[in-house]
Amino acid sequence: MHLSKKCSAFKVVLSALLIVALLQLIYLSFLSKFHGKQQRYRYSELFGGSGGKKNGHQEKNSRKERLRYSLSTGGIFDNSGQYRVYKNLIKSDLTTNQKPGSDPSAHVLALASHTTINNLHHLESLLERWQNPLSVAIFAHGQDVKFATALVYALSFFCPRIQALVDFHLVCLSGEMASFPEQDREHFAGLEDCASVFSRLETHRDKYKNYAISGNISYPNNLLRNVARSGTESSYILVIDIDMMPSADLHQQFLAMIMKREQASDEVFVLPAFEIRHARKMPASKAELVQLYQVGEVRPFYEELCPRCQAPTNYSQWVNSHVRGTGTLEVAYTLTWVDPWEPFYIGPHTVPLYDENFKQYGFNRISQACELHVAGYRFSVLSSAFLVHRGFKIQGEFHAKKDEENKHNRVLFRSFKEGLKTKYPSSNRRC
């Protein structure tokens, strides 16, 4: 009798546990279906058809249609015929909604940059600091063409600041074409918001070591710089690599300075460039940067790899130069270009383009600075503006073919300099 009661109690407990387990399975199944339905809806909203302009989706659908149109053009070939360029693949709201009589200050200075998809994660912190018009040219190859197209569209779709300010351009090999990612749900269905897109980019970071792209594909840095430059109609442009950071408030400080100066078409404004230890927080002001510089946490850009490439900036003079007035930007001193200086600068949109024959490592920026010199430009160093590269550049961290590429581009540079004599026959300046 006693044993029978124990068995009955055990059966009741077991039945209760089975019921709980069954309910949990039903609940988990419901959650899975609900999450799947949410994901399908999110994917459909992001990459789906163009119908249904109701329910407040008109702007999102028009953005989708603009991307479809950009892709349907097939892009254009560059001058060499080696690359296909999708200029203005995705336009910012600022570019799309330009109207006569709009605030002209918004188009005084733009930032232009270039990258592969594996370094695009830097865009988040760069735009957080910059908060003004930005033009980005992305190089993609192989499967990354589809990946880049989807990811930049998702960024413009989910990230309000990117949507408002960033113009994206895509460059790939001439034999490749970008397409709208309508059938790739498994790869992109997890994109739900701005943070999830940057998380996806984080998983793709550092896929290549510098210029070591799979298939021995050349990274066309100067083509990308020109594409990014031509993607903005601002009066002045600052071209930087995407893993660099400008000083805070540069845009408004430069605007205030330029409004007080007589504009000169033969002047560029140099920003001293530095590099910082990875563990350090990016300095916002000159005072913060100088403090880190004095204790060795910040040093001149390329100090270990090519100190002569930046030495003409005269870092000692800049660090010790006095800045009149809080937050006032001005010209600290003016320099004449000397070989092999490759300064970063803010220049009018009329400055000569970068020579697109230079690819991979070496002489791509020096060649353009050399041409500015021969063309008669002055190099005016700004008093408190600067750029900082993330991490120290050291000898052992470059790709295997760096020296070989540098040697090839050195020969190309000699030919380039000879060509400048013909291009500027009345100039008495030489590189």
PDB file of N, CA and C in Angstrom, residues 18-91:
ATOM      1  N   LEU A  18       7.067  16.338 -17.519  1.00  0.00           N
ATOM      2  CA  LEU A  18       6.884  16.152 -18.959  1.00  0.00           C
ATOM      3  C   LEU A  18       6.041  17.277 -19.556  1.00  0.00           C
ATOM      4  N   ILE A  19       5.012  17.668 -18.812  1.00  0.00           N
ATOM      5  CA  ILE A  19       4.145  18.762 -19.278  1.00  0.00           C
ATOM      6  C   ILE A  19       4.933  20.072 -19.370  1.00  0.00           C
ATOM      7  N   VAL A  20       5.757  20.347 -18.315  1.00  0.00           N
ATOM      8  CA  VAL A  20       6.598  21.564 -18.317  1.00  0.00           C
ATOM      9  C   VAL A  20       7.562  21.544 -19.492  1.00  0.00           C
ATOM     10  N   ALA A  21       8.199  20.383 -19.704  1.00  0.00           N
ATOM     11  CA  ALA A  21       9.152  20.261 -20.815  1.00  0.00           C
ATOM     12  C   ALA A  21       8.459  20.479 -22.155  1.00  0.00           C
ATOM     13  N   LEU A  22       7.258  19.911 -22.286  1.00  0.00           N
ATOM     14  CA  LEU A  22       6.498  20.070 -23.519  1.00  0.00           C
ATOM     15  C   LEU A  22       6.120  21.530 -23.749  1.00  0.00           C
ATOM     16  N   LEU A  23       5.693  22.191 -22.675  1.00  0.00           N
ATOM     17  CA  LEU A  23       5.351  23.618 -22.786  1.00  0.00           C
ATOM     18  C   LEU A  23       6.572  24.455 -23.176  1.00  0.00           C
ATOM     19  N   GLN A  24       7.721  24.095 -22.598  1.00  0.00           N
ATOM     20  CA  GLN A  24       8.959  24.807 -22.954  1.00  0.00           C
ATOM     21  C   GLN A  24       9.293  24.625 -24.425  1.00  0.00           C
ATOM     22  N   LEU A  25       9.122  23.387 -24.922  1.00  0.00           N
ATOM     23  CA  LEU A  25       9.392  23.133 -26.333  1.00  0.00           C
ATOM     24  C   LEU A  25       8.452  23.932 -27.225  1.00  0.00           C
ATOM     25  N   ILE A  26       7.178  23.974 -26.830  1.00  0.00           N
ATOM     26  CA  ILE A  26       6.188  24.746 -27.599  1.00  0.00           C
ATOM     27  C   ILE A  26       6.559  26.228 -27.589  1.00  0.00           C
ATOM     28  N   TYR A  27       6.982  26.722 -26.402  1.00  0.00           N
ATOM     29  CA  TYR A  27       7.359  28.138 -26.262  1.00  0.00           C
ATOM     30  C   TYR A  27       8.584  28.468 -27.111  1.00  0.00           C
ATOM     31  N   LEU A  28       9.603  27.573 -27.043  1.00  0.00           N
ATOM     32  CA  LEU A  28      10.816  27.793 -27.830  1.00  0.00           C
ATOM     33  C   LEU A  28      10.523  27.731 -29.325  1.00  0.00           C
ATOM     34  N   SER A  29       9.645  26.816 -29.704  1.00  0.00           N
ATOM     35  CA  SER A  29       9.251  26.722 -31.112  1.00  0.00           C
ATOM     36  C   SER A  29       8.547  27.995 -31.569  1.00  0.00           C
ATOM     37  N   PHE A  30       7.678  28.502 -30.686  1.00  0.00           N
ATOM     38  CA  PHE A  30       6.975  29.757 -30.997  1.00  0.00           C
ATOM     39  C   PHE A  30       7.963  30.910 -31.144  1.00  0.00           C
ATOM     40  N   LEU A  31       8.921  30.985 -30.182  1.00  0.00           N
ATOM     41  CA  LEU A  31       9.926  32.057 -30.253  1.00  0.00           C
ATOM     42  C   LEU A  31      10.746  31.955 -31.531  1.00  0.00           C
ATOM     43  N   SER A  32      11.115  30.722 -31.886  1.00  0.00           N
ATOM     44  CA  SER A  32      11.923  30.519 -33.087  1.00  0.00           C
ATOM     45  C   SER A  32      11.169  30.963 -34.331  1.00  0.00           C
ATOM     46  N   LYS A  33       9.888  30.564 -34.397  1.00  0.00           N
ATOM     47  CA  LYS A  33       9.076  30.970 -35.551  1.00  0.00           C
ATOM     48  C   LYS A  33       8.871  32.475 -35.576  1.00  0.00           C
ATOM     49  N   PHE A  34       8.651  33.052 -34.383  1.00  0.00           N
ATOM     50  CA  PHE A  34       8.440  34.496 -34.299  1.00  0.00           C
ATOM     51  C   PHE A  34       9.701  35.244 -34.720  1.00  0.00           C
ATOM     52  N   HIS A  35      10.870  34.749 -34.216  1.00  0.00           N
ATOM     53  CA  HIS A  35      12.137  35.388 -34.576  1.00  0.00           C
ATOM     54  C   HIS A  35      12.397  35.239 -36.075  1.00  0.00           C
ATOM     55  N   GLY A  36      12.098  34.039 -36.594  1.00  0.00           N
ATOM     56  CA  GLY A  36      12.282  33.825 -38.029  1.00  0.00           C
ATOM     57  C   GLY A  36      11.405  34.741 -38.852  1.00  0.00           C
ATOM     58  N   LYS A  37      10.148  34.915 -38.378  1.00  0.00           N
ATOM     59  CA  LYS A  37       9.223  35.807 -39.081  1.00  0.00           C
ATOM     60  C   LYS A  37       9.729  37.236 -39.031  1.00  0.00           C
ATOM     61  N   GLN A  38      10.246  37.644 -37.841  1.00  0.00           N
ATOM     62  CA  GLN A  38      10.824  38.982 -37.700  1.00  0.00           C
ATOM     63  C   GLN A  38      12.001  39.165 -38.651  1.00  0.00           C
ATOM     64  N   GLN A  39      12.870  38.147 -38.714  1.00  0.00           N
ATOM     65  CA  GLN A  39      14.042  38.227 -39.575  1.00  0.00           C
ATOM     66  C   GLN A  39      13.637  38.319 -41.040  1.00  0.00           C
ATOM     67  N   ARG A  40      12.633  37.506 -41.434  1.00  0.00           N
ATOM     68  CA  ARG A  40      12.177  37.557 -42.820  1.00  0.00           C
ATOM     69  C   ARG A  40      11.584  38.916 -43.141  1.00  0.00           C
ATOM     70  N   TYR A  41      10.851  39.476 -42.175  1.00  0.00           N
ATOM     71  CA  TYR A  41      10.281  40.802 -42.391  1.00  0.00           C
ATOM     72  C   TYR A  41      11.383  41.845 -42.501  1.00  0.00           C
ATOM     73  N   ARG A  42      12.383  41.734 -41.594  1.00  0.00           N
ATOM     74  CA  ARG A  42      13.493  42.686 -41.611  1.00  0.00           C
ATOM     75  C   ARG A  42      14.243  42.593 -42.941  1.00  0.00           C
ATOM     76  N   TYR A  43      14.486  41.326 -43.386  1.00  0.00           N
ATOM     77  CA  TYR A  43      15.194  41.143 -44.641  1.00  0.00           C
ATOM     78  C   TYR A  43      14.380  41.696 -45.802  1.00  0.00           C
ATOM     79  N   SER A  44      13.077  41.414 -45.783  1.00  0.00           N
ATOM     80  CA  SER A  44      12.207  41.913 -46.844  1.00  0.00           C
ATOM     81  C   SER A  44      12.186  43.436 -46.857  1.00  0.00           C
ATOM     82  N   GLU A  45      12.177  44.023 -45.654  1.00  0.00           N
ATOM     83  CA  GLU A  45      12.178  45.478 -45.556  1.00  0.00           C
ATOM     84  C   GLU A  45      13.490  46.047 -46.086  1.00  0.00           C
ATOM     85  N   LEU A  46      14.589  45.341 -45.798  1.00  0.00           N
ATOM     86  CA  LEU A  46      15.907  45.828 -46.185  1.00  0.00           C
ATOM     87  C   LEU A  46      16.188  45.598 -47.668  1.00  0.00           C
ATOM     88  N   PHE A  47      15.961  44.373 -48.137  1.00  0.00           N
ATOM     89  CA  PHE A  47      16.363  44.026 -49.499  1.00  0.00           C
ATOM     90  C   PHE A  47      15.200  43.607 -50.398  1.00  0.00           C
ATOM     91  N   GLY A  48      13.960  43.572 -49.855  1.00  0.00           N
ATOM     92  CA  GLY A  48      12.842  43.036 -50.617  1.00  0.00           C
ATOM     93  C   GLY A  48      12.375  43.924 -51.739  1.00  0.00           C
ATOM     94  N   GLY A  49      11.177  43.613 -52.263  1.00  0.00           N
ATOM     95  CA  GLY A  49      10.632  44.312 -53.427  1.00  0.00           C
ATOM     96  C   GLY A  49      10.335  45.763 -53.170  1.00  0.00           C
ATOM     97  N   SER A  50       9.925  46.448 -54.223  1.00  0.00           N
ATOM     98  CA  SER A  50       9.724  47.888 -54.148  1.00  0.00           C
ATOM     99  C   SER A  50       8.287  48.271 -53.838  1.00  0.00           C
ATOM    100  N   GLY A  51       7.416  47.285 -53.746  1.00  0.00           N
ATOM    101  CA  GLY A  51       6.018  47.603 -53.520  1.00  0.00           C
ATOM    102  C   GLY A  51       5.742  48.063 -52.106  1.00  0.00           C
ATOM    103  N   GLY A  52       4.524  48.532 -51.884  1.00  0.00           N
ATOM    104  CA  GLY A  52       4.087  48.890 -50.549  1.00  0.00           C
ATOM    105  C   GLY A  52       4.653  50.181 -50.033  1.00  0.00           C
ATOM    106  N   LYS A  53       4.355  51.290 -50.690  1.00  0.00           N
ATOM    107  CA  LYS A  53       4.854  52.577 -50.241  1.00  0.00           C
ATOM    108  C   LYS A  53       3.966  53.171 -49.147  1.00  0.00           C
ATOM    109  N   LYS A  54       3.170  52.327 -48.547  1.00  0.00           N
ATOM    110  CA  LYS A  54       2.311  52.767 -47.460  1.00  0.00           C
ATOM    111  C   LYS A  54       3.038  52.567 -46.145  1.00  0.00           C
ATOM    112  N   ASN A  55       2.333  52.870 -45.056  1.00  0.00           N
ATOM    113  CA  ASN A  55       2.837  52.611 -43.707  1.00  0.00           C
ATOM    114  C   ASN A  55       4.176  53.263 -43.419  1.00  0.00           C
ATOM    115  N   GLY A  56       4.431  54.429 -43.998  1.00  0.00           N
ATOM    116  CA  GLY A  56       5.636  55.193 -43.675  1.00  0.00           C
ATOM    117  C   GLY A  56       6.917  54.666 -44.275  1.00  0.00           C
ATOM    118  N   HIS A  57       6.839  53.762 -45.273  1.00  0.00           N
ATOM    119  CA  HIS A  57       8.044  53.173 -45.846  1.00  0.00           C
ATOM    120  C   HIS A  57       8.459  53.840 -47.154  1.00  0.00           C
ATOM    121  N   GLN A  58       7.850  54.947 -47.512  1.00  0.00           N
ATOM    122  CA  GLN A  58       8.124  55.551 -48.814  1.00  0.00           C
ATOM    123  C   GLN A  58       9.580  55.948 -48.963  1.00  0.00           C
ATOM    124  N   GLU A  59      10.162  56.585 -47.928  1.00  0.00           N
ATOM    125  CA  GLU A  59      11.548  57.026 -48.017  1.00  0.00           C
ATOM    126  C   GLU A  59      12.493  55.835 -48.105  1.00  0.00           C
ATOM    127  N   LYS A  60      12.220  54.772 -47.324  1.00  0.00           N
ATOM    128  CA  LYS A  60      13.086  53.602 -47.368  1.00  0.00           C
ATOM    129  C   LYS A  60      13.017  52.929 -48.735  1.00  0.00           C
ATOM    130  N   ASN A  61      11.826  52.880 -49.320  1.00  0.00           N
ATOM    131  CA  ASN A  61      11.693  52.275 -50.633  1.00  0.00           C
ATOM    132  C   ASN A  61      12.354  53.111 -51.712  1.00  0.00           C
ATOM    133  N   SER A  62      12.266  54.438 -51.594  1.00  0.00           N
ATOM    134  CA  SER A  62      12.924  55.285 -52.588  1.00  0.00           C
ATOM    135  C   SER A  62      14.444  55.130 -52.489  1.00  0.00           C
ATOM    136  N   ARG A  63      14.965  54.942 -51.275  1.00  0.00           N
ATOM    137  CA  ARG A  63      16.392  54.694 -51.095  1.00  0.00           C
ATOM    138  C   ARG A  63      16.779  53.379 -51.782  1.00  0.00           C
ATOM    139  N   LYS A  64      15.920  52.379 -51.631  1.00  0.00           N
ATOM    140  CA  LYS A  64      16.146  51.083 -52.257  1.00  0.00           C
ATOM    141  C   LYS A  64      16.148  51.213 -53.780  1.00  0.00           C
ATOM    142  N   GLU A  65      15.217  52.000 -54.294  1.00  0.00           N
ATOM    143  CA  GLU A  65      15.124  52.180 -55.738  1.00  0.00           C
ATOM    144  C   GLU A  65      16.317  52.952 -56.285  1.00  0.00           C
ATOM    145  N   ARG A  66      16.833  53.902 -55.513  1.00  0.00           N
ATOM    146  CA  ARG A  66      18.019  54.642 -55.959  1.00  0.00           C
ATOM    147  C   ARG A  66      19.217  53.705 -56.064  1.00  0.00           C
ATOM    148  N   LEU A  67      19.337  52.765 -55.113  1.00  0.00           N
ATOM    149  CA  LEU A  67      20.421  51.795 -55.178  1.00  0.00           C
ATOM    150  C   LEU A  67      20.246  50.887 -56.389  1.00  0.00           C
ATOM    151  N   ARG A  68      19.034  50.423 -56.616  1.00  0.00           N
ATOM    152  CA  ARG A  68      18.771  49.572 -57.783  1.00  0.00           C
ATOM    153  C   ARG A  68      19.172  50.289 -59.073  1.00  0.00           C
ATOM    154  N   TYR A  69      18.842  51.566 -59.143  1.00  0.00           N
ATOM    155  CA  TYR A  69      19.175  52.326 -60.349  1.00  0.00           C
ATOM    156  C   TYR A  69      20.689  52.461 -60.500  1.00  0.00           C
ATOM    157  N   SER A  70      21.377  52.774 -59.408  1.00  0.00           N
ATOM    158  CA  SER A  70      22.837  52.914 -59.459  1.00  0.00           C
ATOM    159  C   SER A  70      23.488  51.637 -59.962  1.00  0.00           C
ATOM    160  N   LEU A  71      22.974  50.498 -59.491  1.00  0.00           N
ATOM    161  CA  LEU A  71      23.532  49.220 -59.904  1.00  0.00           C
ATOM    162  C   LEU A  71      23.181  48.888 -61.342  1.00  0.00           C
ATOM    163  N   SER A  72      21.978  49.285 -61.779  1.00  0.00           N
ATOM    164  CA  SER A  72      21.525  48.962 -63.139  1.00  0.00           C
ATOM    165  C   SER A  72      22.347  49.666 -64.206  1.00  0.00           C
ATOM    166  N   THR A  73      23.021  50.760 -63.858  1.00  0.00           N
ATOM    167  CA  THR A  73      23.843  51.479 -64.835  1.00  0.00           C
ATOM    168  C   THR A  73      25.084  50.687 -65.215  1.00  0.00           C
ATOM    169  N   GLY A  74      25.469  49.734 -64.358  1.00  0.00           N
ATOM    170  CA  GLY A  74      26.660  48.946 -64.646  1.00  0.00           C
ATOM    171  C   GLY A  74      27.958  49.658 -64.342  1.00  0.00           C
ATOM    172  N   GLY A  75      27.874  50.869 -63.787  1.00  0.00           N
ATOM    173  CA  GLY A  75      29.072  51.623 -63.469  1.00  0.00           C
ATOM    174  C   GLY A  75      29.780  52.125 -64.722  1.00  0.00           C
ATOM    175  N   ILE A  76      30.960  52.698 -64.533  1.00  0.00           N
ATOM    176  CA  ILE A  76      31.780  53.156 -65.656  1.00  0.00           C
ATOM    177  C   ILE A  76      33.202  52.632 -65.471  1.00  0.00           C
ATOM    178  N   PHE A  77      33.926  52.470 -66.557  1.00  0.00           N
ATOM    179  CA  PHE A  77      35.311  52.022 -66.463  1.00  0.00           C
ATOM    180  C   PHE A  77      36.218  53.207 -66.160  1.00  0.00           C
ATOM    181  N   ASP A  78      37.291  52.941 -65.421  1.00  0.00           N
ATOM    182  CA  ASP A  78      38.284  53.981 -65.203  1.00  0.00           C
ATOM    183  C   ASP A  78      39.114  54.149 -66.477  1.00  0.00           C
ATOM    184  N   ASN A  79      40.053  55.103 -66.476  1.00  0.00           N
ATOM    185  CA  ASN A  79      40.833  55.399 -67.682  1.00  0.00           C
ATOM    186  C   ASN A  79      41.665  54.220 -68.165  1.00  0.00           C
ATOM    187  N   SER A  80      42.056  53.344 -67.246  1.00  0.00           N
ATOM    188  CA  SER A  80      42.888  52.199 -67.637  1.00  0.00           C
ATOM    189  C   SER A  80      42.050  51.038 -68.173  1.00  0.00           C
ATOM    190  N   GLY A  81      40.756  51.056 -67.887  1.00  0.00           N
ATOM    191  CA  GLY A  81      39.893  49.951 -68.283  1.00  0.00           C
ATOM    192  C   GLY A  81      39.989  48.747 -67.374  1.00  0.00           C
ATOM    193  N   GLN A  82      40.765  48.869 -66.287  1.00  0.00           N
ATOM    194  CA  GLN A  82      40.960  47.734 -65.374  1.00  0.00           C
ATOM    195  C   GLN A  82      39.908  47.674 -64.273  1.00  0.00           C
ATOM    196  N   TYR A  83      39.263  48.797 -64.005  1.00  0.00           N
ATOM    197  CA  TYR A  83      38.360  48.875 -62.863  1.00  0.00           C
ATOM    198  C   TYR A  83      36.986  49.419 -63.273  1.00  0.00           C
ATOM    199  N   ARG A  84      35.976  48.935 -62.577  1.00  0.00           N
ATOM    200  CA  ARG A  84      34.600  49.415 -62.765  1.00  0.00           C
ATOM    201  C   ARG A  84      34.252  50.295 -61.568  1.00  0.00           C
ATOM    202  N   VAL A  85      33.720  51.467 -61.831  1.00  0.00           N
ATOM    203  CA  VAL A  85      33.437  52.450 -60.781  1.00  0.00           C
ATOM    204  C   VAL A  85      31.940  52.719 -60.707  1.00  0.00           C
ATOM    205  N   TYR A  86      31.371  52.483 -59.520  1.00  0.00           N
ATOM    206  CA  TYR A  86      29.982  52.857 -59.252  1.00  0.00           C
ATOM    207  C   TYR A  86      30.024  54.136 -58.418  1.00  0.00           C
ATOM    208  N   LYS A  87      30.067  55.271 -59.094  1.00  0.00           N
ATOM    209  CA  LYS A  87      30.115  56.546 -58.387  1.00  0.00           C
ATOM    210  C   LYS A  87      28.733  56.854 -57.820  1.00  0.00           C
ATOM    211  N   ASN A  88      28.714  57.356 -56.583  1.00  0.00           N
ATOM    212  CA  ASN A  88      27.454  57.651 -55.889  1.00  0.00           C
ATOM    213  C   ASN A  88      26.543  56.423 -55.864  1.00  0.00           C
ATOM    214  N   LEU A  89      27.130  55.290 -55.511  1.00  0.00           N
ATOM    215  CA  LEU A  89      26.336  54.072 -55.354  1.00  0.00           C
ATOM    216  C   LEU A  89      25.188  54.337 -54.382  1.00  0.00           C
ATOM    217  N   ILE A  90      25.508  54.992 -53.279  1.00  0.00           N
ATOM    218  CA  ILE A  90      24.502  55.407 -52.300  1.00  0.00           C
ATOM    219  C   ILE A  90      24.782  56.857 -51.923  1.00  0.00           C
ATOM    220  N   LYS A  91      23.799  57.710 -52.107  1.00  0.00           N
ATOM    221  CA  LYS A  91      23.955  59.120 -51.784  1.00  0.00           C
ATOM    222  C   LYS A  91      23.393  59.425 -50.400  1.00  0.00           C
TER     223      LYS A  91
END
